[in-house]
Amino acid sequence: MPAVTTRTTTRYLMPGGWPTRPEGTMNFVRELRMSVRDRPARPCGPARRGRGIVGYSARMTDPGRSCLVVGSSDGIGRRVVERMVADGWTVTGISRSPADSLGDRHHHHVLDVRAADYRAALAAVCDQRGPFDVAVYCAGVGDLLELDDLAAQRAAFEVNLLGAVDTFGVLYPAWRARRAGHFVVLSSLADKLLGPRSPGYNASKAAVSSYFESLALAVRGDGIAITNLRFGFVDTKLAKSPLRPFMLTRDRAARTVARVIARRPIRRSTPLPMVALCAALGLILQCRALLG
């Protein structure tokens, strides 16, 4: 009988491939169960994919590693900082507003992503606190903007898109030299919707998704991962819509950030019911636009 060798055990098959007699079937099932039971635990995240980085987990527990969080004084960013500090990371937060210290492993710098000297100021922070293994871009402006408020429409692009582009641009040279780094940018499920009440916000998030998913393919050869994290409604002060179905808590949003840091996908969309609702709504709005 031919032998098929795997990583965990040697399985003997009948000449036809699979067992043809009941006792042969039972022996095969017994060996298969032993194979699964005795199989060593598979590493998670980049180690499983052969990226050479070990130590990620679903809880982000990794003492000694360093993370940059932009937009860290409130909302999702603050929850991400709290979780990572609790899990042993050294975290540097950046935001327009001051933030309370969370201990020796937490540093905060007041910077505005719209400022003309933001790139130079961020580079100075990187020289002082870096190198960073992971960066999470949480800065953003609200979803409902007045149509005649051109300054607010412009701010949506400057904060949601250009701030993220500038942040990655500062981090990229060091990450490319180290051939390691992970950039997580928070986008929105609204990026595929025709939103009559929030065209500036939706368009800026669409640009974020398109730009960074394209960039992820361009830089993966440098050992750098980029994740576009698309949320639905999250319980923050930015969510001003009167209808907020399937709204996530900030704690759950932070747990999702933990998972994408562990797994490093190019795109993650959550929650699934809201993903389905947005897909259906997007199709309806596109049909209405085409039919007039």
PDB file of C-alpha atoms in Angstrom:
ATOM      1  CA  MET A   1       0.000   0.000   0.000  1.00  0.00           C
ATOM      2  CA  PRO A   2       1.351   3.462  -0.849  1.00  0.00           C
ATOM      3  CA  ALA A   3       2.164   5.792   2.035  1.00  0.00           C
ATOM      4  CA  VAL A   4       1.322   9.479   2.091  1.00  0.00           C
ATOM      5  CA  THR A   5       3.518  11.434   4.527  1.00  0.00           C
ATOM      6  CA  THR A   6       2.367  14.667   6.138  1.00  0.00           C
ATOM      7  CA  ARG A   7       3.898  16.923   8.784  1.00  0.00           C
ATOM      8  CA  THR A   8       2.174  15.110  11.622  1.00  0.00           C
ATOM      9  CA  THR A   9       1.681  11.455  10.739  1.00  0.00           C
ATOM     10  CA  THR A  10       1.906   8.808   8.010  1.00  0.00           C
ATOM     11  CA  ARG A  11      -1.425   7.745   6.562  1.00  0.00           C
ATOM     12  CA  TYR A  12      -1.831   4.480   4.667  1.00  0.00           C
ATOM     13  CA  LEU A  13      -4.381   4.507   1.877  1.00  0.00           C
ATOM     14  CA  MET A  14      -5.913   1.689  -0.132  1.00  0.00           C
ATOM     15  CA  PRO A  15      -4.903   1.257  -3.792  1.00  0.00           C
ATOM     16  CA  GLY A  16      -7.963   3.214  -4.908  1.00  0.00           C
ATOM     17  CA  GLY A  17      -6.936   6.175  -2.786  1.00  0.00           C
ATOM     18  CA  TRP A  18      -9.507   6.138   0.031  1.00  0.00           C
ATOM     19  CA  PRO A  19     -10.312   3.044   2.180  1.00  0.00           C
ATOM     20  CA  THR A  20     -12.776   0.688   0.508  1.00  0.00           C
ATOM     21  CA  ARG A  21     -13.664  -1.558   3.500  1.00  0.00           C
ATOM     22  CA  PRO A  22     -15.391  -0.553   6.737  1.00  0.00           C
ATOM     23  CA  GLU A  23     -12.434  -1.530   8.891  1.00  0.00           C
ATOM     24  CA  GLY A  24     -10.131   0.432   6.601  1.00  0.00           C
ATOM     25  CA  THR A  25     -12.382   3.448   6.925  1.00  0.00           C
ATOM     26  CA  MET A  26     -12.386   3.232  10.722  1.00  0.00           C
ATOM     27  CA  ASN A  27      -8.603   2.941  10.822  1.00  0.00           C
ATOM     28  CA  PHE A  28      -8.273   5.986   8.604  1.00  0.00           C
ATOM     29  CA  VAL A  29     -10.680   8.016  10.764  1.00  0.00           C
ATOM     30  CA  ARG A  30      -8.824   6.929  13.912  1.00  0.00           C
ATOM     31  CA  GLU A  31      -5.475   8.018  12.444  1.00  0.00           C
ATOM     32  CA  LEU A  32      -6.988  11.288  11.260  1.00  0.00           C
ATOM     33  CA  ARG A  33      -8.272  12.050  14.764  1.00  0.00           C
ATOM     34  CA  MET A  34      -4.843  11.297  16.217  1.00  0.00           C
ATOM     35  CA  SER A  35      -3.293  13.556  13.601  1.00  0.00           C
ATOM     36  CA  VAL A  36      -5.527  16.486  14.545  1.00  0.00           C
ATOM     37  CA  ARG A  37      -5.113  15.903  18.296  1.00  0.00           C
ATOM     38  CA  ASP A  38      -1.326  15.627  18.151  1.00  0.00           C
ATOM     39  CA  ARG A  39      -0.795  18.477  15.728  1.00  0.00           C
ATOM     40  CA  PRO A  40       1.305  21.270  17.286  1.00  0.00           C
ATOM     41  CA  ALA A  41      -0.327  24.631  17.760  1.00  0.00           C
ATOM     42  CA  ARG A  42      -0.065  26.832  14.690  1.00  0.00           C
ATOM     43  CA  PRO A  43       1.444  30.259  15.177  1.00  0.00           C
ATOM     44  CA  CYS A  44      -0.924  33.128  14.532  1.00  0.00           C
ATOM     45  CA  GLY A  45      -0.535  36.290  12.513  1.00  0.00           C
ATOM     46  CA  PRO A  46       2.627  37.022  10.527  1.00  0.00           C
ATOM     47  CA  ALA A  47       4.498  33.977  11.869  1.00  0.00           C
ATOM     48  CA  ARG A  48       1.925  31.660  10.281  1.00  0.00           C
ATOM     49  CA  ARG A  49       2.342  33.459   6.973  1.00  0.00           C
ATOM     50  CA  GLY A  50       6.102  33.154   7.039  1.00  0.00           C
ATOM     51  CA  ARG A  51       6.810  36.834   7.579  1.00  0.00           C
ATOM     52  CA  GLY A  52       9.394  36.115  10.237  1.00  0.00           C
ATOM     53  CA  ILE A  53       7.681  38.113  12.976  1.00  0.00           C
ATOM     54  CA  VAL A  54       6.681  36.060  16.014  1.00  0.00           C
ATOM     55  CA  GLY A  55       4.724  37.014  19.093  1.00  0.00           C
ATOM     56  CA  TYR A  56       1.429  38.449  17.903  1.00  0.00           C
ATOM     57  CA  SER A  57      -1.763  37.270  19.562  1.00  0.00           C
ATOM     58  CA  ALA A  58      -5.426  38.162  19.487  1.00  0.00           C
ATOM     59  CA  ARG A  59      -4.868  40.347  22.566  1.00  0.00           C
ATOM     60  CA  MET A  60      -1.867  42.187  21.125  1.00  0.00           C
ATOM     61  CA  THR A  61       0.151  40.970  24.125  1.00  0.00           C
ATOM     62  CA  ASP A  62       3.756  41.607  23.170  1.00  0.00           C
ATOM     63  CA  PRO A  63       5.950  43.264  25.817  1.00  0.00           C
ATOM     64  CA  GLY A  64       8.735  45.388  24.417  1.00  0.00           C
ATOM     65  CA  ARG A  65       7.017  46.373  21.193  1.00  0.00           C
ATOM     66  CA  SER A  66       6.123  49.942  20.321  1.00  0.00           C
ATOM     67  CA  CYS A  67       3.073  51.501  18.694  1.00  0.00           C
ATOM     68  CA  LEU A  68       2.057  54.930  17.436  1.00  0.00           C
ATOM     69  CA  VAL A  69      -1.620  55.920  17.698  1.00  0.00           C
ATOM     70  CA  VAL A  70      -2.754  59.069  15.886  1.00  0.00           C
ATOM     71  CA  GLY A  71      -5.994  60.530  17.213  1.00  0.00           C
ATOM     72  CA  SER A  72      -5.476  59.055  20.663  1.00  0.00           C
ATOM     73  CA  SER A  73      -7.140  61.492  23.067  1.00  0.00           C
ATOM     74  CA  ASP A  74     -10.722  60.294  22.615  1.00  0.00           C
ATOM     75  CA  GLY A  75     -12.974  57.748  20.943  1.00  0.00           C
ATOM     76  CA  ILE A  76     -11.580  54.609  19.357  1.00  0.00           C
ATOM     77  CA  GLY A  77      -8.012  55.861  19.559  1.00  0.00           C
ATOM     78  CA  ARG A  78      -8.173  56.261  23.327  1.00  0.00           C
ATOM     79  CA  ARG A  79      -9.542  52.740  23.767  1.00  0.00           C
ATOM     80  CA  VAL A  80      -6.778  51.359  21.548  1.00  0.00           C
ATOM     81  CA  VAL A  81      -4.144  53.124  23.654  1.00  0.00           C
ATOM     82  CA  GLU A  82      -5.629  51.810  26.903  1.00  0.00           C
ATOM     83  CA  ARG A  83      -5.779  48.250  25.603  1.00  0.00           C
ATOM     84  CA  MET A  84      -2.260  48.208  24.211  1.00  0.00           C
ATOM     85  CA  VAL A  85      -0.735  49.723  27.346  1.00  0.00           C
ATOM     86  CA  ALA A  86      -2.557  47.122  29.446  1.00  0.00           C
ATOM     87  CA  ASP A  87      -1.143  44.395  27.196  1.00  0.00           C
ATOM     88  CA  GLY A  88       2.449  45.536  27.668  1.00  0.00           C
ATOM     89  CA  TRP A  89       3.080  47.685  24.610  1.00  0.00           C
ATOM     90  CA  THR A  90       4.885  51.014  24.720  1.00  0.00           C
ATOM     91  CA  VAL A  91       2.434  53.454  23.144  1.00  0.00           C
ATOM     92  CA  THR A  92       2.986  56.957  21.801  1.00  0.00           C
ATOM     93  CA  GLY A  93      -0.209  58.901  21.241  1.00  0.00           C
ATOM     94  CA  ILE A  94      -0.722  61.945  19.040  1.00  0.00           C
ATOM     95  CA  SER A  95      -3.748  64.227  18.964  1.00  0.00           C
ATOM     96  CA  ARG A  96      -4.782  67.870  18.899  1.00  0.00           C
ATOM     97  CA  SER A  97      -5.884  67.693  22.543  1.00  0.00           C
ATOM     98  CA  PRO A  98      -3.939  66.720  25.672  1.00  0.00           C
ATOM     99  CA  ALA A  99      -4.559  63.285  27.186  1.00  0.00           C
ATOM    100  CA  ASP A 100      -4.101  61.827  30.651  1.00  0.00           C
ATOM    101  CA  SER A 101      -1.041  59.633  31.131  1.00  0.00           C
ATOM    102  CA  LEU A 102      -1.542  55.881  31.507  1.00  0.00           C
ATOM    103  CA  GLY A 103       1.839  55.132  33.051  1.00  0.00           C
ATOM    104  CA  ASP A 104       5.477  54.777  32.115  1.00  0.00           C
ATOM    105  CA  ARG A 105       4.696  53.001  28.837  1.00  0.00           C
ATOM    106  CA  HIS A 106       2.448  55.782  27.568  1.00  0.00           C
ATOM    107  CA  HIS A 107       3.701  59.005  25.980  1.00  0.00           C
ATOM    108  CA  HIS A 108       1.507  61.696  24.479  1.00  0.00           C
ATOM    109  CA  HIS A 109       2.336  64.530  22.101  1.00  0.00           C
ATOM    110  CA  VAL A 110       0.007  67.333  21.038  1.00  0.00           C
ATOM    111  CA  LEU A 111       0.164  67.593  17.242  1.00  0.00           C
ATOM    112  CA  ASP A 112      -2.351  68.613  14.591  1.00  0.00           C
ATOM    113  CA  VAL A 113      -2.324  66.568  11.392  1.00  0.00           C
ATOM    114  CA  ARG A 114      -3.511  69.665   9.487  1.00  0.00           C
ATOM    115  CA  ALA A 115      -0.578  71.819  10.619  1.00  0.00           C
ATOM    116  CA  ALA A 116       1.990  72.833   8.032  1.00  0.00           C
ATOM    117  CA  ASP A 117       4.830  71.456  10.162  1.00  0.00           C
ATOM    118  CA  TYR A 118       3.098  68.159  11.002  1.00  0.00           C
ATOM    119  CA  ARG A 119       5.525  65.964   9.062  1.00  0.00           C
ATOM    120  CA  ALA A 120       8.566  67.579  10.666  1.00  0.00           C
ATOM    121  CA  ALA A 121       7.009  67.382  14.135  1.00  0.00           C
ATOM    122  CA  LEU A 122       6.067  63.726  13.643  1.00  0.00           C
ATOM    123  CA  ALA A 123       9.575  62.931  12.415  1.00  0.00           C
ATOM    124  CA  ALA A 124      10.946  64.435  15.632  1.00  0.00           C
ATOM    125  CA  VAL A 125       8.572  62.254  17.669  1.00  0.00           C
ATOM    126  CA  CYS A 126       9.718  59.181  15.736  1.00  0.00           C
ATOM    127  CA  ASP A 127      13.349  60.032  16.439  1.00  0.00           C
ATOM    128  CA  GLN A 128      12.559  60.408  20.137  1.00  0.00           C
ATOM    129  CA  ARG A 129      10.130  57.505  20.695  1.00  0.00           C
ATOM    130  CA  GLY A 130      10.645  55.176  17.744  1.00  0.00           C
ATOM    131  CA  PRO A 131      11.135  52.936  16.000  1.00  0.00           C
ATOM    132  CA  PHE A 132       7.481  51.913  15.937  1.00  0.00           C
ATOM    133  CA  ASP A 133       6.393  48.403  15.041  1.00  0.00           C
ATOM    134  CA  VAL A 134       2.754  49.351  14.431  1.00  0.00           C
ATOM    135  CA  ALA A 135       0.931  52.606  13.716  1.00  0.00           C
ATOM    136  CA  VAL A 136      -2.838  53.043  14.029  1.00  0.00           C
ATOM    137  CA  TYR A 137      -4.393  56.099  12.383  1.00  0.00           C
ATOM    138  CA  CYS A 138      -7.656  56.932  14.182  1.00  0.00           C
ATOM    139  CA  ALA A 139      -7.906  60.670  13.512  1.00  0.00           C
ATOM    140  CA  GLY A 140     -11.040  61.754  11.693  1.00  0.00           C
ATOM    141  CA  VAL A 141     -13.856  64.274  11.418  1.00  0.00           C
ATOM    142  CA  GLY A 142     -17.614  63.717  11.692  1.00  0.00           C
ATOM    143  CA  ASP A 143     -19.943  62.225   9.147  1.00  0.00           C
ATOM    144  CA  LEU A 144     -22.662  64.902   8.766  1.00  0.00           C
ATOM    145  CA  LEU A 145     -21.246  68.103   7.259  1.00  0.00           C
ATOM    146  CA  GLU A 146     -23.138  71.143   6.006  1.00  0.00           C
ATOM    147  CA  LEU A 147     -23.053  71.265   2.212  1.00  0.00           C
ATOM    148  CA  ASP A 148     -22.311  74.986   2.129  1.00  0.00           C
ATOM    149  CA  ASP A 149     -19.530  74.687   4.719  1.00  0.00           C
ATOM    150  CA  LEU A 150     -16.606  74.366   2.342  1.00  0.00           C
ATOM    151  CA  ALA A 151     -14.067  74.591   5.161  1.00  0.00           C
ATOM    152  CA  ALA A 152     -15.591  71.513   6.803  1.00  0.00           C
ATOM    153  CA  GLN A 153     -15.658  69.647   3.492  1.00  0.00           C
ATOM    154  CA  ARG A 154     -11.979  70.450   2.982  1.00  0.00           C
ATOM    155  CA  ALA A 155     -11.166  69.425   6.558  1.00  0.00           C
ATOM    156  CA  ALA A 156     -12.672  65.990   5.905  1.00  0.00           C
ATOM    157  CA  PHE A 157     -10.055  65.345   3.234  1.00  0.00           C
ATOM    158  CA  GLU A 158      -7.214  66.993   5.143  1.00  0.00           C
ATOM    159  CA  VAL A 159      -7.787  64.951   8.312  1.00  0.00           C
ATOM    160  CA  ASN A 160      -9.220  61.667   7.051  1.00  0.00           C
ATOM    161  CA  LEU A 161      -7.003  61.256   3.992  1.00  0.00           C
ATOM    162  CA  LEU A 162      -4.032  63.617   3.854  1.00  0.00           C
ATOM    163  CA  GLY A 163      -3.208  63.235   7.544  1.00  0.00           C
ATOM    164  CA  ALA A 164      -2.992  59.473   7.084  1.00  0.00           C
ATOM    165  CA  VAL A 165      -0.895  59.870   3.931  1.00  0.00           C
ATOM    166  CA  ASP A 166       1.526  62.203   5.731  1.00  0.00           C
ATOM    167  CA  THR A 167       1.771  59.866   8.732  1.00  0.00           C
ATOM    168  CA  PHE A 168       2.639  56.872   6.601  1.00  0.00           C
ATOM    169  CA  GLY A 169       5.059  58.974   4.564  1.00  0.00           C
ATOM    170  CA  VAL A 170       7.064  59.806   7.690  1.00  0.00           C
ATOM    171  CA  LEU A 171       7.128  56.186   8.894  1.00  0.00           C
ATOM    172  CA  TYR A 172       7.860  54.559   5.550  1.00  0.00           C
ATOM    173  CA  PRO A 173      11.639  55.154   5.198  1.00  0.00           C
ATOM    174  CA  ALA A 174      12.452  53.558   8.568  1.00  0.00           C
ATOM    175  CA  TRP A 175      10.079  50.657   7.959  1.00  0.00           C
ATOM    176  CA  ARG A 176      11.518  50.028   4.521  1.00  0.00           C
ATOM    177  CA  ALA A 177      15.045  49.982   5.959  1.00  0.00           C
ATOM    178  CA  ARG A 178      13.962  47.504   8.666  1.00  0.00           C
ATOM    179  CA  ARG A 179      11.717  45.558   6.247  1.00  0.00           C
ATOM    180  CA  ALA A 180       9.040  45.527   8.937  1.00  0.00           C
ATOM    181  CA  GLY A 181       6.066  47.640   9.926  1.00  0.00           C
ATOM    182  CA  HIS A 182       2.279  47.625  10.008  1.00  0.00           C
ATOM    183  CA  PHE A 183       0.037  50.615   9.298  1.00  0.00           C
ATOM    184  CA  VAL A 184      -3.639  50.376  10.301  1.00  0.00           C
ATOM    185  CA  VAL A 185      -5.906  53.127   8.961  1.00  0.00           C
ATOM    186  CA  LEU A 186      -9.515  53.509  10.060  1.00  0.00           C
ATOM    187  CA  SER A 187     -11.920  53.983   7.187  1.00  0.00           C
ATOM    188  CA  SER A 188     -15.692  53.535   7.008  1.00  0.00           C
ATOM    189  CA  LEU A 189     -18.346  51.348   5.437  1.00  0.00           C
ATOM    190  CA  ALA A 190     -19.658  54.618   3.999  1.00  0.00           C
ATOM    191  CA  ASP A 191     -16.790  54.603   1.496  1.00  0.00           C
ATOM    192  CA  LYS A 192     -18.941  52.750  -1.056  1.00  0.00           C
ATOM    193  CA  LEU A 193     -22.166  54.705  -0.458  1.00  0.00           C
ATOM    194  CA  LEU A 194     -23.602  57.667  -2.319  1.00  0.00           C
ATOM    195  CA  GLY A 195     -24.361  59.733   0.769  1.00  0.00           C
ATOM    196  CA  PRO A 196     -26.474  62.813  -0.047  1.00  0.00           C
ATOM    197  CA  ARG A 197     -26.087  64.110   3.521  1.00  0.00           C
ATOM    198  CA  SER A 198     -22.350  63.556   3.816  1.00  0.00           C
ATOM    199  CA  PRO A 199     -20.619  63.725   0.423  1.00  0.00           C
ATOM    200  CA  GLY A 200     -17.367  65.124   1.819  1.00  0.00           C
ATOM    201  CA  TYR A 201     -17.070  62.463   4.506  1.00  0.00           C
ATOM    202  CA  ASN A 202     -18.005  59.575   2.205  1.00  0.00           C
ATOM    203  CA  ALA A 203     -15.681  60.756  -0.543  1.00  0.00           C
ATOM    204  CA  SER A 204     -12.759  61.177   1.860  1.00  0.00           C
ATOM    205  CA  LYS A 205     -13.266  57.654   3.225  1.00  0.00           C
ATOM    206  CA  ALA A 206     -13.538  56.270  -0.306  1.00  0.00           C
ATOM    207  CA  ALA A 207     -10.209  57.916  -1.076  1.00  0.00           C
ATOM    208  CA  VAL A 208      -8.689  56.420   2.096  1.00  0.00           C
ATOM    209  CA  SER A 209      -9.808  52.909   1.142  1.00  0.00           C
ATOM    210  CA  SER A 210      -8.685  53.164  -2.469  1.00  0.00           C
ATOM    211  CA  TYR A 211      -5.334  54.780  -1.686  1.00  0.00           C
ATOM    212  CA  PHE A 212      -4.215  52.542   1.148  1.00  0.00           C
ATOM    213  CA  GLU A 213      -5.413  49.258  -0.348  1.00  0.00           C
ATOM    214  CA  SER A 214      -3.464  50.134  -3.490  1.00  0.00           C
ATOM    215  CA  LEU A 215      -0.475  51.186  -1.395  1.00  0.00           C
ATOM    216  CA  ALA A 216      -0.622  47.889   0.511  1.00  0.00           C
ATOM    217  CA  LEU A 217       0.112  46.029  -2.715  1.00  0.00           C
ATOM    218  CA  ALA A 218       2.946  48.415  -3.552  1.00  0.00           C
ATOM    219  CA  VAL A 219       4.837  48.100  -0.242  1.00  0.00           C
ATOM    220  CA  ARG A 220       4.315  44.472   0.741  1.00  0.00           C
ATOM    221  CA  GLY A 221       7.539  43.603  -1.051  1.00  0.00           C
ATOM    222  CA  ASP A 222       9.290  45.867   1.475  1.00  0.00           C
ATOM    223  CA  GLY A 223       7.991  43.739   4.361  1.00  0.00           C
ATOM    224  CA  ILE A 224       5.349  46.347   5.284  1.00  0.00           C
ATOM    225  CA  ALA A 225       1.677  45.563   5.872  1.00  0.00           C
ATOM    226  CA  ILE A 226      -1.210  48.020   5.522  1.00  0.00           C
ATOM    227  CA  THR A 227      -4.713  47.318   6.811  1.00  0.00           C
ATOM    228  CA  ASN A 228      -7.786  49.290   5.772  1.00  0.00           C
ATOM    229  CA  LEU A 229     -10.192  48.852   8.698  1.00  0.00           C
ATOM    230  CA  ARG A 230     -13.751  49.754   7.661  1.00  0.00           C
ATOM    231  CA  PHE A 231     -16.123  50.334  10.578  1.00  0.00           C
ATOM    232  CA  GLY A 232     -19.839  50.952  10.609  1.00  0.00           C
ATOM    233  CA  PHE A 233     -21.277  53.136  13.350  1.00  0.00           C
ATOM    234  CA  VAL A 234     -19.167  53.337  16.505  1.00  0.00           C
ATOM    235  CA  ASP A 235     -20.321  54.939  19.751  1.00  0.00           C
ATOM    236  CA  THR A 236     -18.208  58.099  19.583  1.00  0.00           C
ATOM    237  CA  LYS A 237     -18.984  61.800  19.440  1.00  0.00           C
ATOM    238  CA  LEU A 238     -18.321  61.745  15.681  1.00  0.00           C
ATOM    239  CA  ALA A 239     -21.347  59.527  14.997  1.00  0.00           C
ATOM    240  CA  LYS A 240     -24.041  62.196  14.586  1.00  0.00           C
ATOM    241  CA  SER A 241     -26.502  60.334  12.388  1.00  0.00           C
ATOM    242  CA  PRO A 242     -29.931  59.891  14.042  1.00  0.00           C
ATOM    243  CA  LEU A 243     -30.100  56.325  12.696  1.00  0.00           C
ATOM    244  CA  ARG A 244     -27.161  54.193  13.832  1.00  0.00           C
ATOM    245  CA  PRO A 245     -27.986  50.507  13.282  1.00  0.00           C
ATOM    246  CA  PHE A 246     -25.621  47.798  14.532  1.00  0.00           C
ATOM    247  CA  MET A 247     -23.557  50.389  16.397  1.00  0.00           C
ATOM    248  CA  LEU A 248     -20.323  49.104  17.939  1.00  0.00           C
ATOM    249  CA  THR A 249     -18.964  50.065  21.320  1.00  0.00           C
ATOM    250  CA  ARG A 250     -15.508  51.580  21.512  1.00  0.00           C
ATOM    251  CA  ASP A 251     -14.263  48.524  23.388  1.00  0.00           C
ATOM    252  CA  ARG A 252     -15.376  46.230  20.596  1.00  0.00           C
ATOM    253  CA  ALA A 253     -13.772  48.510  18.032  1.00  0.00           C
ATOM    254  CA  ALA A 254     -10.494  48.314  19.979  1.00  0.00           C
ATOM    255  CA  ARG A 255     -10.744  44.506  20.017  1.00  0.00           C
ATOM    256  CA  THR A 256     -11.133  44.583  16.249  1.00  0.00           C
ATOM    257  CA  VAL A 257      -7.978  46.675  15.980  1.00  0.00           C
ATOM    258  CA  ALA A 258      -6.243  43.998  18.068  1.00  0.00           C
ATOM    259  CA  ARG A 259      -7.336  41.298  15.642  1.00  0.00           C
ATOM    260  CA  VAL A 260      -6.137  43.095  12.532  1.00  0.00           C
ATOM    261  CA  ILE A 261      -2.779  43.790  14.181  1.00  0.00           C
ATOM    262  CA  ALA A 262      -2.501  40.057  14.794  1.00  0.00           C
ATOM    263  CA  ARG A 263      -3.636  38.941  11.333  1.00  0.00           C
ATOM    264  CA  ARG A 264      -2.490  41.831   9.080  1.00  0.00           C
ATOM    265  CA  PRO A 265      -5.216  41.663   6.406  1.00  0.00           C
ATOM    266  CA  ILE A 266      -5.351  44.272   3.669  1.00  0.00           C
ATOM    267  CA  ARG A 267      -9.027  44.949   4.409  1.00  0.00           C
ATOM    268  CA  ARG A 268     -11.342  44.246   7.325  1.00  0.00           C
ATOM    269  CA  SER A 269     -15.006  45.324   7.359  1.00  0.00           C
ATOM    270  CA  THR A 270     -17.192  45.105  10.456  1.00  0.00           C
ATOM    271  CA  PRO A 271     -19.825  44.456  11.732  1.00  0.00           C
ATOM    272  CA  LEU A 272     -21.095  41.950   9.183  1.00  0.00           C
ATOM    273  CA  PRO A 273     -24.798  42.907   9.430  1.00  0.00           C
ATOM    274  CA  MET A 274     -23.849  46.503   8.667  1.00  0.00           C
ATOM    275  CA  VAL A 275     -21.625  45.347   5.796  1.00  0.00           C
ATOM    276  CA  ALA A 276     -24.613  43.578   4.235  1.00  0.00           C
ATOM    277  CA  LEU A 277     -26.893  46.567   4.847  1.00  0.00           C
ATOM    278  CA  CYS A 278     -24.421  48.983   3.259  1.00  0.00           C
ATOM    279  CA  ALA A 279     -23.988  46.696   0.252  1.00  0.00           C
ATOM    280  CA  ALA A 280     -27.754  46.573  -0.305  1.00  0.00           C
ATOM    281  CA  LEU A 281     -28.188  50.299   0.284  1.00  0.00           C
ATOM    282  CA  GLY A 282     -25.291  51.105  -2.011  1.00  0.00           C
ATOM    283  CA  LEU A 283     -26.855  49.050  -4.794  1.00  0.00           C
ATOM    284  CA  ILE A 284     -30.201  50.816  -4.350  1.00  0.00           C
ATOM    285  CA  LEU A 285     -28.615  54.273  -4.406  1.00  0.00           C
ATOM    286  CA  GLN A 286     -26.585  53.452  -7.512  1.00  0.00           C
ATOM    287  CA  CYS A 287     -29.693  52.199  -9.301  1.00  0.00           C
ATOM    288  CA  ARG A 288     -31.556  55.376  -8.384  1.00  0.00           C
ATOM    289  CA  ALA A 289     -28.661  57.484  -9.621  1.00  0.00           C
ATOM    290  CA  LEU A 290     -28.560  55.625 -12.944  1.00  0.00           C
ATOM    291  CA  LEU A 291     -32.318  55.692 -13.466  1.00  0.00           C
ATOM    292  CA  GLY A 292     -32.657  59.315 -12.448  1.00  0.00           C
TER     293      GLY A 292
END
